[in-house]
Coordinates of N, CA and C in Angstrom, one line a residue:
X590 N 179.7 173.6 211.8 CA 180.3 173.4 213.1 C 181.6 174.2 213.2
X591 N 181.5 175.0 214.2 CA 183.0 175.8 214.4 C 184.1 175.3 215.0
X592 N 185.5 175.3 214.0 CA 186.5 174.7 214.6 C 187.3 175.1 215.5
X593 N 188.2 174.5 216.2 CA 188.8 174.8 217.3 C 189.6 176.3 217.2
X594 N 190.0 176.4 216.0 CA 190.5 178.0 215.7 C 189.5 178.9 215.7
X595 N 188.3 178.6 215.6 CA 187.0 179.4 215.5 C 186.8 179.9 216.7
X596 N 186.5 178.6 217.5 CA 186.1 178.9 219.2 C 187.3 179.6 219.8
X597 N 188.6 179.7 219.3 CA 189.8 180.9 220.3 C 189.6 181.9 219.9
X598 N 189.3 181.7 218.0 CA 188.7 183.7 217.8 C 188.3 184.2 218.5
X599 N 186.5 183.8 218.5 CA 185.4 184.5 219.3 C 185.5 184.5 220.7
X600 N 186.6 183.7 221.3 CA 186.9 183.9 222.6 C 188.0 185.5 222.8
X601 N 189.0 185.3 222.1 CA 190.1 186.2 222.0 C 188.9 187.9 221.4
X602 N 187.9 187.1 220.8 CA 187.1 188.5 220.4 C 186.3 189.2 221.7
X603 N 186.1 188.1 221.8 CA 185.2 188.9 223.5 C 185.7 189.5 224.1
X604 N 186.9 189.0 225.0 CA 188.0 189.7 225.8 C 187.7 190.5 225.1
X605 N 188.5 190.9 224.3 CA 188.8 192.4 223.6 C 187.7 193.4 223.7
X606 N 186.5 192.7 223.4 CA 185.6 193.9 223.9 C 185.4 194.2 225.6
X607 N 185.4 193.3 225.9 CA 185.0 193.3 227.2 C 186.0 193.7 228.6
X608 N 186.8 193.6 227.8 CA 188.3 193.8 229.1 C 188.9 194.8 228.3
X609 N 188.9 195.0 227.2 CA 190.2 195.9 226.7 C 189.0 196.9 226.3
X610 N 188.2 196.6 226.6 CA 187.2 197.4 225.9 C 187.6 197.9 224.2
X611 N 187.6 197.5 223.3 CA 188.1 197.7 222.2 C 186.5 197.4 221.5
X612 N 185.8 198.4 220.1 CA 184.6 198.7 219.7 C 184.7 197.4 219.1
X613 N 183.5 196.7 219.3 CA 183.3 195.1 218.2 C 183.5 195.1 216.9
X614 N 183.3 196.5 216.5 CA 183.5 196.7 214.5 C 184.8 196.9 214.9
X615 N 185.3 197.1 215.3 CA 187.0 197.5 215.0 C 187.9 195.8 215.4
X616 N 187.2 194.7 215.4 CA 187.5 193.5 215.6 C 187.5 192.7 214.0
X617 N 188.1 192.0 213.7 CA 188.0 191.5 212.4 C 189.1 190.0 212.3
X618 N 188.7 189.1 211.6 CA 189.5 187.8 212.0 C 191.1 188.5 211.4
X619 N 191.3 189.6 210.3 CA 192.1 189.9 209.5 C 193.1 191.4 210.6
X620 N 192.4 191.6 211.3 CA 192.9 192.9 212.5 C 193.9 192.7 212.6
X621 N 194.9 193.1 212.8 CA 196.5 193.1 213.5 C 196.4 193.7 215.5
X622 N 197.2 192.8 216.0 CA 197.3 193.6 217.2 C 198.0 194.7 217.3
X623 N 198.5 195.1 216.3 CA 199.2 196.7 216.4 C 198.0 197.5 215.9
X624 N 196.9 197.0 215.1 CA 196.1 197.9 214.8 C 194.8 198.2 215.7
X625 N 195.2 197.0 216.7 CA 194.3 197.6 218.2 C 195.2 197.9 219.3
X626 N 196.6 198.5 219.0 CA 197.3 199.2 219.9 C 197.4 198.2 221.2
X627 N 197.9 197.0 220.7 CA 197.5 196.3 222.5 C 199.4 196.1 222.2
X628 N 200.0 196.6 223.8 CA 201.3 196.4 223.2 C 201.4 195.2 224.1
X629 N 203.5 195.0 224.6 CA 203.5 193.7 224.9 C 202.8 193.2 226.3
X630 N 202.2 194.1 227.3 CA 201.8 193.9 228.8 C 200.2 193.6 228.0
X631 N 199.4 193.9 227.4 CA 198.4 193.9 226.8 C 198.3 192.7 226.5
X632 N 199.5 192.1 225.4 CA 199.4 190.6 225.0 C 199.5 189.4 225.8
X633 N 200.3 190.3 226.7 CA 200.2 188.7 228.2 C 199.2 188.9 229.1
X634 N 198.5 189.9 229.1 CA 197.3 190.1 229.7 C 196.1 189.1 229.2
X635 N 196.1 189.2 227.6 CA 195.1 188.6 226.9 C 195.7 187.1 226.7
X636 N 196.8 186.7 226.9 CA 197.0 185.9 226.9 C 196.8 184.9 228.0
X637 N 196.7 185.5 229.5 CA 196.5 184.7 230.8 C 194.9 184.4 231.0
X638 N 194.2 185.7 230.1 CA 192.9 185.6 230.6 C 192.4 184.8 229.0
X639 N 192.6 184.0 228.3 CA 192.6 183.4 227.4 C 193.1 181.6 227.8
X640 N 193.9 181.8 228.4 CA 194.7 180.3 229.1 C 193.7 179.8 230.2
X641 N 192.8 181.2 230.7 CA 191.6 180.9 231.7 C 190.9 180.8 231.2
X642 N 190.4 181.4 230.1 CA 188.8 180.8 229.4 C 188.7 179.2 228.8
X643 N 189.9 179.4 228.0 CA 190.0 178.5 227.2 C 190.5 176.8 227.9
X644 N 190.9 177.0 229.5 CA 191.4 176.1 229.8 C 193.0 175.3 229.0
X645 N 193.5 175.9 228.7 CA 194.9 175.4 227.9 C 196.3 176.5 228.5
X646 N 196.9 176.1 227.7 CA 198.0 177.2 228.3 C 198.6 178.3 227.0
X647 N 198.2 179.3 227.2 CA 198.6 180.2 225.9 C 199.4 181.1 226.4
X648 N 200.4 181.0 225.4 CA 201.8 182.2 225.5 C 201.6 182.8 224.1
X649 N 202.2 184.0 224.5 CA 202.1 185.0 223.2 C 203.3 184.9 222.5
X650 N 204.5 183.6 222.5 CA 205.8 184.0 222.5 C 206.1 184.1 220.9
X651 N 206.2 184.9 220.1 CA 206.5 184.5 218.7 C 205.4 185.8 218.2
X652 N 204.5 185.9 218.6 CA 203.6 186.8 218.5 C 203.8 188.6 218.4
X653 N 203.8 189.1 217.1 CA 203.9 190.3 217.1 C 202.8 191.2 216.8
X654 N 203.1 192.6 216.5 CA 201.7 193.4 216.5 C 201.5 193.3 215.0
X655 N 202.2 192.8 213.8 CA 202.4 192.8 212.6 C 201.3 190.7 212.6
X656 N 200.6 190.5 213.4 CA 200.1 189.1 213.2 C 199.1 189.7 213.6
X657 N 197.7 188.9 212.7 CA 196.4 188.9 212.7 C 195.8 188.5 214.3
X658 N 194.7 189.4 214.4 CA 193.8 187.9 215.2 C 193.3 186.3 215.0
X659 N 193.5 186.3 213.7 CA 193.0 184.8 212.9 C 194.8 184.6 213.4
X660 N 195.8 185.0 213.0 CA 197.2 184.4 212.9 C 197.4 183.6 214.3
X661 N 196.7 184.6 215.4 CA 197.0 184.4 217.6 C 195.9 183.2 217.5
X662 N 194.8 183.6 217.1 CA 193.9 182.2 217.0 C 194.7 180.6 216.6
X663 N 194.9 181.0 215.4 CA 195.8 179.8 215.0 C 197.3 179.7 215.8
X664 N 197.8 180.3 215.9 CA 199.0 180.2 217.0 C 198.5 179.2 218.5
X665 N 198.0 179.7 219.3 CA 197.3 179.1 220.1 C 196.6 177.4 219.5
X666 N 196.4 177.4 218.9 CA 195.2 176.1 218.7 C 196.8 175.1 218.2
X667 N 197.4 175.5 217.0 CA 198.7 174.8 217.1 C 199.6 174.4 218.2
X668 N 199.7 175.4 219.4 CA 200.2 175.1 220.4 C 199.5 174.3 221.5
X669 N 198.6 174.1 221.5 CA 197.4 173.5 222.3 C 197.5 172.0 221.5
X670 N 197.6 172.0 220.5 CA 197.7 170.5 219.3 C 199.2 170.1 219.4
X671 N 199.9 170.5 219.9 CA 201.5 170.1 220.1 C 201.4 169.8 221.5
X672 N 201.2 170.1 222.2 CA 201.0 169.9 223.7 C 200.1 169.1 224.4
X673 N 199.5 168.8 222.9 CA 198.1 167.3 223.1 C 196.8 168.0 224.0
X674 N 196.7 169.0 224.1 CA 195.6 169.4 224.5 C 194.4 169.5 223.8

């Protein structure tokens, strides 16, 4: 069963292909967002349309291009678990 960090991955994975258009092999839980070039308007982009999928409220604040996709996954699901969501 996939856990709640799981379900923001593959959410945060889709976007990326699908809006940022970014190639699905170039997606990886271990990817950096500097190594998909998304800078900071990119990250509040993925982050609003993430707060819509996901139903929660996700900010990118702390979040750099030196942090994983697994790292934004887990970011998010911690902030979602402090906020009692």
């Amino acid at each position: 069963m996939p856990t709640q960090t799981d379900t923001i991955y593959h959410a945060m994975r889709d976007t990326l292909v699908t809006t940022f258009t970014v190639p699905a092999d170039d997606i990886e839980p271990t990817t950096t967002l500097g190594e998909l070039d998304l800078d900071s308007l990119a990250l509040a982009e993925l982050a609003v349309i993430l707060s819509e999928k996901l139903d929660v409220t996700v900010t990118e604040g702390g979040v750099t291009a030196d942090h994983s996709l697994a790292d934004f996954a887990a970011h998010i699901h911690a902030t979602t678990d402090r906020n009692g969501a």
